[in-house]
């Protein structure tokens, strides 16, 4: 049998027609007419009022009966105050009780009850017809909106184009009420304008706070573990650089340490701890590549992205505009869910999945400026530094009888003093720095309804570091699709991430902090000198390395596909299966010329200069099956059960090619 899988808007039209018929049918018994043009009595009425104005009595009767009353306000005012008690009476019997002894009577004209003086002639009740259109905040028509005359059941509903036409009695200050499911109701007073167009706003109800653990979602009030949830909007208020930078300012429990040696290097992921250090790192890992440092570091937290394990590098390069929420699990409850991998805590990140029934395209862009701040470095200038060294005794020999030492130190002091007098005052800290100007762009396309959701995202992020020559460019794209059919729910996300980075040829920032201001970076010919020191001692000039063809490049391409299926076995009891696939290709190129300062102490000529290529390929498969049970007993107890089986398989291969000399 051929099935029609057309756009769900057609189904929406059918449902709106059904809603239209139902709502009109609901109105007919309330204000339908008998064959003799007399209103049906309606429901029984009961109320009691003492020393009340006749106008207030009629208002109360109008509200309780649902009929429309027409009257002259002066006639009701002359009737004075009355005391009435009505119990289980229809509208006509109630009117007889309320109008007794007031000189007033009533007549029925079509669907209106007219109150008049007993000796006054019967006048035809005037009617007015009001038309208009009802739309939402996006100017889209709203079919099936109910329009009622206040305190009555007289009303109509809008058609498929959101248009309506209602005829009401020309009574004093009539009020129309516009209502629609999921929208805020509006009351509009008729002031003589026969065309009333209305815009209804969404009725946003605050959702109860929940905790997302990556395996299941629990109400915050029933989750007994230690968890902190931060919304994506709160992260953006702090900054839009990356997730780690924003978390650093918002969550004190997650300790993020910047690398003081490398400064603001865009290719250095900060070290972090959530539950302290569980493993003592042996040796110096400074020469390891980005992958080796941060995919194998045993002290960083476990990162879960949309239910699947992710590396710190992937989170570092994640577009922060896509983040819906970040949940930090700190205590043993996390270990109960994820096992030993959660010994250092868990950081759960959920990306945005909100889609509307209409096509929505959103774009965000920004220009990011990184400027070095050296205001905290209150250092001596060249003259002050030289004088401090003299006072300390650096130019005074330990033994006064050693004439050679006296002459050598005095000569050294005079050479440095002459440079200072000549105007040498080098600000070494500022030499390798710049103002980095980068830009970021993100495009998201959303389409779907409550059963089918499609989200496509493309992002570009160009980060320019403050160290000259350092930058990081990331291009990412993803396609998310989900489908729900009765008890089944499926979702799949395919993402591709491409990254290129360049490390600064100027070396580490720490090298420049060790250089004296009375040393000059150039020689007498104005060329960058290899020796930043003087004749007394050789001290390598890190600026010299930047004049060579030093090349430090990294790049990787990562493909990830995550599938999740869910089945509701019974109410509150569901089974879930997850399969994750990740494949990553990486390459690192490091070229140091023979005259690079790192080979200055190398005696063998054939070992000066090096070129190394690292080519890596990794693949990770994640399998997870879980059963989840949750049930609220009355309003005091909450039962929860969770059973999970996980299997991870990771393979990695790396080829290293190195040439020297």
XYZ file of C-alpha atoms in Angstrom, residues 87-636:
550
model
C -31.989 28.952 44.299
C -32.153 26.334 41.549
C -34.140 28.522 39.125
C -33.908 28.868 35.367
C -33.149 32.251 33.841
C -36.796 33.258 33.446
C -37.738 32.351 37.001
C -34.652 34.173 38.257
C -35.622 37.292 36.284
C -39.103 37.238 37.782
C -37.578 37.195 41.277
C -34.995 39.901 40.567
C -37.381 42.338 38.805
C -40.318 41.929 41.214
C -41.464 45.332 42.556
C -38.945 47.348 40.507
C -41.262 48.429 37.683
C -39.081 46.560 35.218
C -39.894 43.642 32.951
C -38.191 41.703 30.174
C -38.809 40.437 26.679
C -36.869 38.002 24.504
C -35.746 39.172 21.073
C -34.054 36.370 19.133
C -31.009 35.503 21.285
C -31.080 38.595 23.544
C -32.992 39.247 26.769
C -34.108 42.889 26.834
C -34.863 44.532 30.201
C -37.139 47.585 30.024
C -39.661 49.596 32.015
C -43.041 47.929 32.215
C -44.749 50.909 30.539
C -42.115 51.393 27.831
C -42.651 50.143 24.272
C -40.541 47.267 23.005
C -37.630 48.461 20.889
C -35.646 46.397 18.432
C -32.221 45.453 19.782
C -29.442 46.716 17.546
C -26.652 44.368 16.580
C -23.132 44.901 15.363
C -20.930 42.612 13.311
C -17.240 42.473 14.153
C -14.689 40.910 11.797
C -10.948 40.458 11.927
C -7.989 38.093 11.810
C -6.059 36.286 14.564
C -2.341 35.561 14.068
C 0.649 34.556 16.203
C 3.803 36.583 16.876
C 5.232 35.480 13.500
C 2.108 36.785 11.685
C 0.997 33.233 10.876
C -2.793 32.613 10.924
C -4.300 30.722 13.862
C -7.280 28.529 12.887
C -9.637 27.323 15.604
C -9.288 30.325 17.948
C -12.389 30.739 20.139
C -13.979 34.218 20.271
C -16.588 34.645 23.007
C -18.700 37.544 24.191
C -17.709 37.877 27.842
C -20.094 36.356 30.416
C -21.971 34.536 27.638
C -21.650 31.439 25.479
C -22.158 33.459 22.300
C -19.133 32.934 20.137
C -17.454 31.728 16.962
C -14.122 30.200 15.927
C -11.613 31.357 13.319
C -11.328 29.614 9.954
C -8.178 28.092 8.451
C -6.942 31.583 7.501
C -7.421 32.888 11.045
C -10.418 35.066 10.044
C -13.656 35.418 11.990
C -16.984 37.245 11.941
C -19.208 37.565 15.013
C -22.539 39.358 15.438
C -23.314 40.589 18.955
C -25.986 42.816 20.525
C -25.051 46.477 20.767
C -25.003 46.425 24.549
C -23.029 48.656 26.862
C -19.228 48.039 26.738
C -19.201 44.512 25.255
C -15.938 42.570 25.694
C -14.633 39.837 23.379
C -12.415 37.048 24.732
C -9.904 35.337 22.398
C -8.614 31.930 23.572
C -6.448 29.244 21.980
C -4.589 26.232 23.375
C -0.940 27.098 24.069
C -1.583 30.841 23.748
C -2.278 33.576 26.269
C -5.948 34.641 26.315
C -6.816 38.234 25.411
C -9.801 40.406 26.284
C -10.659 43.255 23.922
C -13.348 45.878 24.600
C -15.524 46.866 21.637
C -15.281 50.646 21.177
C -17.052 51.100 17.857
C -14.369 49.713 15.542
C -15.930 46.860 13.579
C -12.538 45.404 12.532
C -10.442 43.928 15.332
C -7.195 42.127 14.448
C -5.504 40.219 17.247
C -1.977 38.895 17.866
C -1.815 36.059 20.413
C 1.402 35.329 22.305
C 2.767 31.939 23.321
C 1.868 30.877 26.831
C 5.308 29.831 28.084
C 5.099 27.717 31.216
C 8.223 27.351 33.322
C 9.468 23.777 33.094
C 10.522 22.051 36.276
C 14.290 21.943 36.648
C 15.838 18.607 35.715
C 19.255 16.981 35.895
C 20.607 15.445 32.672
C 23.173 12.742 33.399
C 23.742 11.620 29.825
C 22.090 8.267 30.576
C 18.749 9.543 31.883
C 16.920 12.708 32.896
C 15.731 13.154 36.470
C 13.850 15.867 38.309
C 16.282 18.017 40.241
C 14.160 17.597 43.378
C 14.523 13.786 43.243
C 18.206 13.581 42.253
C 20.261 12.828 45.351
C 23.731 13.281 43.812
C 25.781 16.466 43.664
C 25.086 18.152 40.323
C 25.313 21.654 38.919
C 23.393 22.613 35.761
C 24.310 25.674 33.713
C 22.168 26.808 30.783
C 23.680 27.702 27.430
C 22.412 31.286 27.662
C 24.287 31.701 30.939
C 27.510 30.494 29.291
C 27.129 33.054 26.500
C 26.696 35.863 29.023
C 30.213 35.141 30.307
C 31.846 34.841 26.876
C 31.609 33.115 23.516
C 35.191 31.893 23.142
C 34.686 28.240 24.139
C 32.949 26.092 26.737
C 35.983 25.807 29.012
C 36.525 29.558 29.258
C 32.900 30.144 30.291
C 32.843 27.261 32.785
C 36.011 28.595 34.391
C 34.140 31.722 35.483
C 30.876 30.028 36.501
C 31.740 26.776 38.268
C 34.359 27.055 41.044
C 34.291 23.286 41.597
C 35.755 22.725 38.134
C 39.322 23.964 38.483
C 40.736 25.027 35.103
C 44.408 25.949 35.034
C 45.808 28.109 32.251
C 49.292 27.372 30.967
C 51.504 30.187 32.246
C 54.397 28.936 30.140
C 52.588 29.276 26.824
C 50.324 32.234 27.658
C 47.218 32.709 25.531
C 48.012 29.929 23.072
C 44.852 28.977 21.112
C 46.214 25.436 20.617
C 46.780 24.651 24.290
C 43.865 23.112 26.132
C 43.956 24.118 29.804
C 44.516 21.436 32.400
C 41.486 20.828 34.604
C 40.427 18.952 37.709
C 36.962 18.276 39.089
C 37.598 15.787 41.902
C 41.311 16.294 42.483
C 44.216 14.294 41.089
C 43.711 10.536 40.994
C 46.898 9.621 39.121
C 50.379 11.095 39.530
C 51.791 11.867 36.089
C 55.299 10.506 35.673
C 57.734 12.571 33.642
C 57.345 15.665 31.534
C 54.612 15.514 28.905
C 55.382 18.887 27.349
C 56.697 17.273 24.171
C 53.585 15.169 23.582
C 51.139 16.267 20.931
C 47.637 17.580 21.591
C 46.072 14.139 21.232
C 48.530 12.446 23.546
C 48.097 15.055 26.268
C 44.361 15.347 26.471
C 42.832 12.115 25.268
C 45.011 10.048 27.588
C 45.356 12.419 30.540
C 43.976 10.341 33.430
C 43.152 13.312 35.672
C 40.652 15.237 33.551
C 36.875 14.671 33.922
C 34.864 12.401 31.663
C 33.065 14.400 28.949
C 29.655 13.244 27.664
C 28.284 15.014 24.575
C 24.613 14.238 23.788
C 24.862 10.918 25.612
C 28.161 9.769 24.088
C 31.713 9.992 25.398
C 33.812 12.762 23.824
C 37.411 13.945 24.103
C 38.496 17.240 25.639
C 39.658 18.391 22.188
C 36.156 17.874 20.762
C 34.603 19.908 23.574
C 37.299 22.563 23.148
C 36.380 22.959 19.453
C 32.592 22.724 20.039
C 30.596 25.770 18.924
C 29.361 27.297 22.176
C 26.237 28.642 20.407
C 25.026 25.027 20.061
C 25.154 24.287 23.792
C 21.767 23.893 25.484
C 23.039 22.991 28.956
C 26.070 21.743 30.868
C 25.609 19.461 33.891
C 28.543 18.758 36.188
C 28.334 15.548 38.241
C 30.789 15.633 41.125
C 30.252 12.772 43.561
C 29.900 9.003 43.703
C 26.519 9.148 41.946
C 28.414 9.774 38.699
C 30.611 6.724 39.298
C 27.517 4.605 39.880
C 26.347 5.558 36.377
C 29.589 5.541 34.358
C 31.811 3.275 36.441
C 35.524 3.839 36.986
C 35.732 6.281 34.072
C 33.854 8.784 36.227
C 36.432 8.744 39.029
C 37.399 12.335 38.180
C 33.816 13.555 37.752
C 31.613 13.901 34.684
C 30.758 16.915 32.521
C 27.538 16.295 30.546
C 26.857 18.611 27.606
C 23.546 18.704 25.746
C 23.236 20.570 22.443
C 20.168 22.440 21.237
C 17.346 20.370 19.779
C 14.388 22.795 19.855
C 12.588 22.804 16.512
C 9.333 24.352 15.360
C 6.816 23.190 12.783
C 7.977 25.961 10.470
C 11.326 26.277 8.736
C 13.644 28.339 10.915
C 17.071 29.581 9.891
C 19.256 31.219 12.525
C 22.687 32.794 12.129
C 25.099 34.116 14.703
C 28.429 35.781 14.065
C 30.996 37.573 16.144
C 34.381 39.224 15.944
C 36.704 38.147 18.747
C 39.605 40.318 19.862
C 42.312 38.923 22.113
C 44.593 41.586 23.547
C 47.573 40.864 25.806
C 47.405 42.364 29.287
C 50.845 43.050 30.770
C 49.655 45.472 33.455
C 50.404 42.964 36.222
C 54.098 42.831 35.233
C 55.609 45.695 37.235
C 59.212 45.169 36.123
C 62.327 47.298 36.282
C 63.446 49.204 33.241
C 67.025 48.808 31.978
C 68.553 51.434 34.263
C 66.694 50.209 37.356
C 67.590 46.582 36.674
C 71.292 47.376 36.239
C 71.361 49.456 39.411
C 69.597 46.716 41.375
C 72.229 44.221 40.200
C 75.039 46.601 41.239
C 73.574 47.102 44.709
C 73.124 43.364 45.080
C 76.849 42.907 44.351
C 76.749 41.135 41.032
C 79.642 43.285 39.768
C 81.721 42.968 42.936
C 84.040 39.911 43.089
C 83.888 37.663 46.115
C 87.633 38.060 46.599
C 88.994 41.576 46.334
C 92.571 40.326 45.742
C 91.534 38.733 42.417
C 92.456 41.533 40.013
C 91.230 39.673 36.906
C 87.728 39.273 38.320
C 87.616 42.930 39.311
C 88.585 44.058 35.807
C 86.214 41.602 34.123
C 83.182 42.568 36.191
C 83.951 46.269 35.937
C 84.230 45.976 32.160
C 80.944 44.069 32.001
C 79.188 46.688 34.115
C 80.532 49.560 31.996
C 79.457 47.842 28.739
C 75.940 47.386 30.033
C 75.841 50.895 31.455
C 76.918 52.328 28.107
C 74.038 50.485 26.391
C 71.598 51.857 28.942
C 72.936 55.404 28.410
C 72.625 54.847 24.671
C 68.903 54.203 25.146
C 68.678 50.409 25.165
C 65.569 49.477 27.154
C 63.977 46.388 25.608
C 60.461 45.395 26.574
C 60.960 41.699 25.889
C 57.475 40.694 27.063
C 55.838 42.712 24.295
C 58.075 41.441 21.474
C 56.229 38.185 20.614
C 52.732 39.565 21.275
C 50.023 41.094 19.113
C 46.328 41.900 19.185
C 44.620 38.819 17.770
C 41.446 39.488 15.758
C 39.401 36.408 14.851
C 35.839 35.777 13.753
C 33.192 33.147 14.345
C 30.105 32.182 12.327
C 27.316 29.687 12.966
C 24.332 28.779 10.758
C 21.504 26.518 11.963
C 18.503 25.254 9.976
C 15.588 23.644 11.853
C 12.452 21.952 10.550
C 9.937 19.470 11.936
C 7.010 18.834 14.223
C 6.400 16.777 17.352
C 7.137 13.522 15.478
C 9.881 14.420 12.989
C 12.772 16.765 13.666
C 15.600 17.833 11.387
C 18.454 20.114 12.434
C 21.467 21.040 10.295
C 24.332 23.127 11.616
C 27.465 24.594 10.029
C 30.048 26.598 11.981
C 33.362 28.298 11.265
C 35.696 29.538 13.974
C 38.964 31.357 13.302
C 40.943 31.943 16.501
C 43.996 34.206 16.305
C 46.254 33.981 19.346
C 48.158 36.849 20.935
C 51.446 35.036 20.301
C 52.550 35.988 16.811
C 52.046 33.190 14.305
C 49.632 31.168 16.459
C 46.130 30.437 15.179
C 43.463 27.747 15.130
C 40.758 27.292 12.479
C 37.821 24.958 12.988
C 35.102 24.058 10.468
C 32.280 21.816 11.669
C 29.007 20.540 10.285
C 26.299 18.257 11.655
C 22.930 16.804 10.653
C 20.504 15.670 13.346
C 17.323 13.713 12.642
C 14.789 12.194 15.033
C 11.527 10.323 14.522
C 8.850 9.334 17.033
C 6.104 6.815 16.330
C 3.871 5.847 19.235
C 6.186 3.985 21.613
C 9.295 4.128 19.418
C 11.747 6.987 19.202
C 14.852 7.113 17.037
C 17.499 9.750 16.587
C 20.764 9.963 14.687
C 23.416 12.649 14.428
C 26.225 12.731 11.882
C 28.947 15.323 12.444
C 32.188 16.200 10.679
C 34.866 18.378 12.247
C 37.962 19.685 10.450
C 40.686 21.547 12.304
C 43.961 23.221 11.381
C 46.342 24.908 13.807
C 49.721 26.624 13.793
C 51.935 27.045 16.818
C 53.943 30.226 17.229
C 57.540 30.091 15.903
C 58.403 32.637 18.609
C 58.602 29.901 21.246
C 57.087 30.047 24.702
C 56.222 33.253 26.512
C 58.250 32.094 29.526
C 61.511 32.501 27.557
C 60.980 36.255 27.187
C 60.389 36.788 30.899
C 63.992 35.673 31.599
C 65.685 38.287 29.376
C 67.243 41.485 30.737
C 65.947 44.868 29.489
C 69.507 46.164 28.884
C 70.005 43.465 26.233
C 69.179 44.374 22.658
C 67.380 42.017 20.242
C 69.387 43.373 17.269
C 73.092 43.648 16.521
C 75.060 46.719 15.393
C 73.775 46.175 11.834
C 70.109 46.182 12.853
C 69.681 42.453 12.254
C 68.024 40.104 14.737
C 70.893 38.763 16.821
C 71.265 35.089 17.651
C 72.681 35.992 21.061
C 70.406 38.109 23.202
C 73.081 38.373 25.894
C 76.546 39.921 25.737
C 80.161 38.814 25.716
C 79.924 37.556 29.275
C 77.515 34.750 28.437
C 75.549 33.459 25.472
C 71.778 33.622 25.923
C 69.664 32.588 22.959
C 67.418 35.218 21.448
C 63.981 33.582 20.923
C 63.154 36.232 18.301
C 65.910 34.746 16.135
C 63.968 31.481 15.752
C 61.025 33.398 14.276
C 63.231 34.629 11.386
C 63.859 31.033 10.284
C 61.468 28.809 8.356
C 60.248 27.056 11.469
C 56.944 25.270 10.855
C 54.720 23.762 13.559
C 51.429 22.606 12.042
C 48.659 20.270 13.172
C 45.418 19.199 11.554
C 42.761 16.577 12.048
C 39.478 15.429 10.528
C 36.921 13.728 12.753
C 33.740 11.925 11.688
C 31.185 10.965 14.342
C 27.863 9.162 13.984
C 25.676 8.581 17.037
C 22.464 6.529 16.915
C 19.924 6.157 19.706
C 16.727 4.102 19.841
C 14.148 4.144 22.625
C 11.076 1.994 23.266
C 8.388 2.587 25.912
C 7.611 -0.891 27.222
C 5.121 0.267 29.835
C 4.243 3.561 31.402
C 7.399 4.701 33.174
C 9.420 1.716 31.899
C 11.581 2.144 28.810
C 14.473 0.440 27.023
C 17.201 2.371 25.256
C 20.034 1.350 22.939
C 22.926 3.570 21.821
C 25.584 2.985 19.195
C 28.361 5.500 18.670
C 31.002 5.561 15.942
C 34.001 7.895 15.805
C 36.872 7.977 13.330
C 39.674 10.500 13.443
C 42.564 11.244 11.092
C 45.360 13.471 12.399
C 48.656 14.795 11.092
C 51.378 16.843 12.726
C 54.335 18.507 10.951
C 57.289 19.911 12.910
C 60.235 21.419 11.062
C 63.237 22.989 12.825
C 66.102 24.337 10.659
C 69.701 23.449 11.499
C 70.438 26.921 12.871
C 67.504 26.819 15.282
C 68.518 27.633 18.839
C 67.320 24.244 20.113
C 70.375 22.735 18.381
C 72.822 25.303 19.749
C 74.317 22.853 22.246
C 74.335 19.959 19.766
C 77.903 19.005 18.850
C 77.172 16.551 16.049
C 76.485 18.369 12.789
C 74.331 15.558 11.371
C 71.864 15.996 14.246
C 71.246 19.681 13.663
C 67.898 20.279 12.029
C 64.885 17.988 12.124
C 61.628 17.293 10.328
C 59.013 15.041 11.919
C 55.637 13.900 10.607
C 53.079 12.190 12.848
C 50.165 10.541 11.037
C 47.535 9.019 13.284
C 44.259 7.211 12.751
C 41.868 6.200 15.519
C 38.487 4.522 15.677
C 36.110 4.218 18.616
C 32.915 2.175 18.880
C 30.511 2.587 21.800
C 27.630 0.215 22.547
C 25.179 0.807 25.350
C 21.931 -0.880 26.381
C 19.885 0.339 29.333
C 16.560 -0.185 31.090
C 15.020 2.772 32.882
C 12.105 2.643 35.320
C 10.534 5.630 37.059
C 7.217 5.904 38.841
C 5.738 8.486 41.168
C 3.646 6.993 43.973
C 0.981 9.432 45.095
C 2.757 12.757 45.647
C 5.269 11.773 48.279
